[in-house]
Coordinates of C-alpha atoms in Angstrom, one line a residue:
X1 CA 68.7 74.3 89.3
X2 CA 72.3 74.9 88.6
X3 CA 74.3 78.1 87.9
X4 CA 72.5 81.1 86.5
X5 CA 69.1 79.4 87.0
X6 CA 69.8 76.8 84.3
X7 CA 70.4 73.1 84.5
X8 CA 74.1 73.5 84.1
X9 CA 76.6 72.5 86.7
X10 CA 77.5 74.7 89.6
X11 CA 80.9 73.1 89.8
X12 CA 81.6 73.9 86.2
X13 CA 80.5 77.5 86.8
X14 CA 82.9 77.9 89.7
X15 CA 85.8 76.2 88.0
X16 CA 85.3 78.2 84.9
X17 CA 85.0 81.4 86.9
X18 CA 88.2 80.7 88.8
X19 CA 90.0 79.8 85.6
X20 CA 88.9 83.0 83.9
X21 CA 89.9 85.2 86.9
X22 CA 93.3 83.4 87.1
X23 CA 93.9 83.7 83.4
X24 CA 92.8 87.3 83.3
X25 CA 95.0 88.2 86.2
X26 CA 98.1 86.5 84.7
X27 CA 97.4 88.2 81.3
X28 CA 97.1 91.6 82.9
X29 CA 100.1 90.9 85.1
X30 CA 102.1 90.1 82.0
X31 CA 101.5 93.5 80.4
X32 CA 103.9 96.4 80.9
X33 CA 102.5 100.0 80.7
X34 CA 105.0 102.8 80.0
X35 CA 103.9 106.4 79.9
X36 CA 105.6 108.9 77.5
X37 CA 104.8 112.3 79.0
X38 CA 106.3 115.6 78.0
X39 CA 105.9 115.0 74.3
X40 CA 103.1 115.6 71.9
X41 CA 99.7 114.6 73.5
X42 CA 97.6 115.2 70.4
X43 CA 97.4 117.6 67.5
X44 CA 94.9 120.4 66.6
X45 CA 95.0 121.4 62.9
X46 CA 98.4 119.8 62.4
X47 CA 99.9 121.7 65.4
X48 CA 101.2 119.5 68.2
X49 CA 99.6 120.0 71.6
X50 CA 101.9 119.1 74.5
X51 CA 101.1 118.5 78.2
X52 CA 102.8 121.8 79.1
X53 CA 100.4 123.6 76.7
X54 CA 97.4 122.1 78.5
X55 CA 98.7 123.2 81.9
X56 CA 98.6 126.9 80.9
X57 CA 94.8 127.1 80.6
X58 CA 94.5 124.8 83.6
X59 CA 96.4 127.2 85.8
X60 CA 94.4 130.1 84.3
X61 CA 91.1 128.3 85.1
X62 CA 92.3 127.5 88.6
X63 CA 93.3 131.1 89.1
X64 CA 89.8 132.2 88.0
X65 CA 88.2 129.7 90.4
X66 CA 90.3 131.0 93.4
X67 CA 89.5 134.6 92.5
X68 CA 85.7 133.9 92.2
X69 CA 84.5 130.4 92.9
X70 CA 81.2 131.1 91.2
X71 CA 82.9 132.0 87.9
X72 CA 81.6 129.4 85.4
X73 CA 84.3 130.3 82.8
X74 CA 87.0 129.3 85.3
X75 CA 85.3 126.0 86.0
X76 CA 84.8 125.2 82.3
X77 CA 88.4 126.1 81.4
X78 CA 89.9 124.1 84.3
X79 CA 87.6 121.1 83.7
X80 CA 88.2 121.0 80.0
X81 CA 92.0 121.3 80.5
X82 CA 92.0 118.5 83.1
X83 CA 89.9 116.2 80.8
X84 CA 92.3 117.0 77.9
X85 CA 95.3 116.2 80.1
X86 CA 93.8 112.9 81.3
X87 CA 92.9 111.8 77.8
X88 CA 96.3 112.8 76.5
X89 CA 98.1 110.8 79.2
X90 CA 95.9 107.7 78.4
X91 CA 96.4 108.2 74.7
X92 CA 100.2 108.3 75.0
X93 CA 100.5 105.2 77.2
X94 CA 102.4 102.4 75.6
X95 CA 101.1 98.9 76.4
X96 CA 103.2 95.8 75.5
X97 CA 103.7 92.3 76.7
X98 CA 106.4 91.6 79.3
X99 CA 108.9 89.0 78.4
X100 CA 106.9 85.7 78.5
X101 CA 107.8 82.3 77.4
X102 CA 105.5 80.5 75.0
X103 CA 104.6 78.1 77.8
X104 CA 103.5 81.0 80.1
X105 CA 101.4 82.5 77.2
X106 CA 99.8 79.1 76.5
X107 CA 98.9 78.6 80.2
X108 CA 97.4 82.0 80.3
X109 CA 95.3 81.5 77.2
X110 CA 94.2 78.0 78.2
X111 CA 93.1 79.4 81.6
X112 CA 91.3 82.4 80.1
X113 CA 89.6 80.7 77.1
X114 CA 89.0 77.3 78.7
X115 CA 87.5 79.0 81.8
X116 CA 85.2 81.0 79.6
X117 CA 84.1 77.8 77.8
X118 CA 83.4 76.0 81.1
X119 CA 81.6 79.1 82.5
X120 CA 79.4 79.5 79.4
X121 CA 78.7 75.7 79.2
X122 CA 77.5 75.8 82.8
X123 CA 74.9 78.5 81.9
X124 CA 73.2 76.6 79.1
X125 CA 70.5 74.0 79.6
X126 CA 71.6 70.4 79.5
X127 CA 69.7 68.1 77.3

């Protein structure tokens, strides 16, 4: 038996896996992530909601928690504000490719897609 319990080759499986990991690493390494905090996170009814506006109920909720740790309203307000802040930061993150040459991009894509092809071919039954 080969990789994945099929008759495919274990060598193809490992080479494909290594190629996919290498290509995926190079692809993710070639991406630049830039946050844009302080501005509009999202809108409610056409009104912009900024990160500062979300910090106000968060502070209020934390104050309620410190006053009475069993106060469910404080936990709900603080939790909802924290979730809104995290989602807002993620939603306002700009993702773009770093400066890559076409050769670098082709090597990354060949590693990623070629590795996936070898990996999947090793899992099918030969015959």
